[in-house]
């Protein structure tokens, strides 16, 4: 939880003015310093990055050397915040990282400088630093793992044909769920946390109760090849969490009723394997395929709305600017449960609308990111247009995964070229390169406050990256083989990693 600084922590000279002990001793010195000071001072106008047309407070004369901490004090003062909240600051598209002076090149001293501010998360996640336990049980490689929406549960699936559920308090297995006849490739919690879907190599989908470890209803059969993705209908659209979508190598997507165990519709059109899918908060499903296209379907009638073309090779991965709130539904970082279903749905809708605002620049619709074997990332506004917003180059090999930060301000791309690239979530501007892995980067996952990124690699390590400094803060060795899956719990407390070495590891601060 973020704590407001105490009075002792606040710099005495918080707005860049001289302290008494720094005062000049003669009139001549005073005149000289006055000239230097006026040259170092600038006029700034604060504006909200979320509403750039409105100003906050009057223009202010401040020192060019003012730090981000001092800017934070100023904006909290201007906004009359009772509690000191953290903010990010921008001059143009450039984020102010240390002090203002570094961002003023080319700016006229005569003009007023606009400083755009944006609130950071009102809570802070402490990055994990150590492995608190190695969870044994799987007898083959761990292929996928996921925390529950409230961060209290953990599920993992493996080449050993099982789903395992774990107790995070005791860090011991709760249930081993058997039923699949081949590798279990996918696992997805329903956004209310009351159901788990798994998809297998044999093409079957099973629904499980996490409280009992028992299968719910009959097996969902219909796909003829292995399952590549699972996506539940968002909570704010239906809090009963009944409908589930699945994608398969058989080139189809199916929408299932998990109460009646019937297939409601089959979305066809792709000519090769469907590699990934997303169920958006706007009642659309986005699908990426080896046929190089992304298709947009209406989930109520199953109609094809548009086809997005732009990649020259397989589409491997998709990410939405609203992914985090769609995953966590009514649960914020506290994991608090609402009293009624209606209140929970209202909370989920509020969280969704707030997250959707990060796409306001493009009419408020979804921002979709796609990553491909053609080494590129493409930004789309798929609910509105089939034309790409921008095509982003820089990776030297295939892209494994793209992932939006929970606040929608950034997204990361992980590649076989051993690097992770950071991009601006609204403009697509390249922001930084994270290098350190010596093998392909398979997975990345964000902390819930969007300040850190964890990556898992073929080189058997995890690494924690600081988004502000764009540097690695920690390397987490421990696995004996490739790391296939990583997840950061929505409450920020745990990171899980799963490896070819058959182990799950829990990492904590």
mmCIF file of N, CA and C in Angstrom, residues 276-280 284-288 294-297:
data_model
loop_
_atom_site.group_PDB
_atom_site.id
_atom_site.type_symbol
_atom_site.label_atom_id
_atom_site.label_comp_id
_atom_site.label_asym_id
_atom_site.label_seq_id
_atom_site.Cartn_x
_atom_site.Cartn_y
_atom_site.Cartn_z
ATOM 1 N N UNK A 276 -4.724 -17.798 -30.936
ATOM 2 C CA UNK A 276 -5.026 -17.010 -29.735
ATOM 3 C C UNK A 276 -6.379 -16.341 -29.900
ATOM 4 N N UNK A 277 -6.993 -15.983 -28.772
ATOM 5 C CA UNK A 277 -8.264 -15.266 -28.838
ATOM 6 C C UNK A 277 -8.430 -14.379 -27.616
ATOM 7 N N UNK A 278 -9.267 -13.343 -27.768
ATOM 8 C CA UNK A 278 -9.620 -12.425 -26.687
ATOM 9 C C UNK A 278 -11.118 -12.167 -26.737
ATOM 10 N N UNK A 279 -11.767 -12.199 -25.563
ATOM 11 C CA UNK A 279 -13.189 -11.827 -25.461
ATOM 12 C C UNK A 279 -13.228 -10.427 -24.883
ATOM 13 N N UNK A 280 -13.643 -9.471 -25.698
ATOM 14 C CA UNK A 280 -13.559 -8.069 -25.286
ATOM 15 C C UNK A 280 -14.759 -7.668 -24.443
ATOM 16 N N UNK A 284 -17.290 -8.606 -28.231
ATOM 17 C CA UNK A 284 -16.645 -9.083 -29.453
ATOM 18 C C UNK A 284 -15.557 -10.080 -29.089
ATOM 19 N N UNK A 285 -15.271 -10.973 -30.032
ATOM 20 C CA UNK A 285 -14.148 -11.895 -29.876
ATOM 21 C C UNK A 285 -13.152 -11.596 -30.984
ATOM 22 N N UNK A 286 -11.886 -11.452 -30.597
ATOM 23 C CA UNK A 286 -10.797 -11.242 -31.546
ATOM 24 C C UNK A 286 -9.979 -12.524 -31.616
ATOM 25 N N UNK A 287 -9.698 -12.991 -32.832
ATOM 26 C CA UNK A 287 -8.954 -14.235 -32.997
ATOM 27 C C UNK A 287 -7.750 -14.016 -33.908
ATOM 28 N N UNK A 288 -6.602 -14.562 -33.519
ATOM 29 C CA UNK A 288 -5.398 -14.492 -34.339
ATOM 30 C C UNK A 288 -5.075 -15.875 -34.877
ATOM 31 N N UNK A 294 -6.398 -11.465 -38.396
ATOM 32 C CA UNK A 294 -7.125 -11.365 -37.130
ATOM 33 C C UNK A 294 -8.589 -11.142 -37.504
ATOM 34 N N UNK A 295 -9.476 -11.918 -36.904
ATOM 35 C CA UNK A 295 -10.902 -11.785 -37.213
ATOM 36 C C UNK A 295 -11.659 -11.235 -36.008
ATOM 37 N N UNK A 296 -12.643 -10.412 -36.302
ATOM 38 C CA UNK A 296 -13.473 -9.785 -35.268
ATOM 39 C C UNK A 296 -14.891 -10.327 -35.411
ATOM 40 N N UNK A 297 -15.377 -10.984 -34.342
ATOM 41 C CA UNK A 297 -16.718 -11.576 -34.362
ATOM 42 C C UNK A 297 -17.611 -10.940 -33.298
#
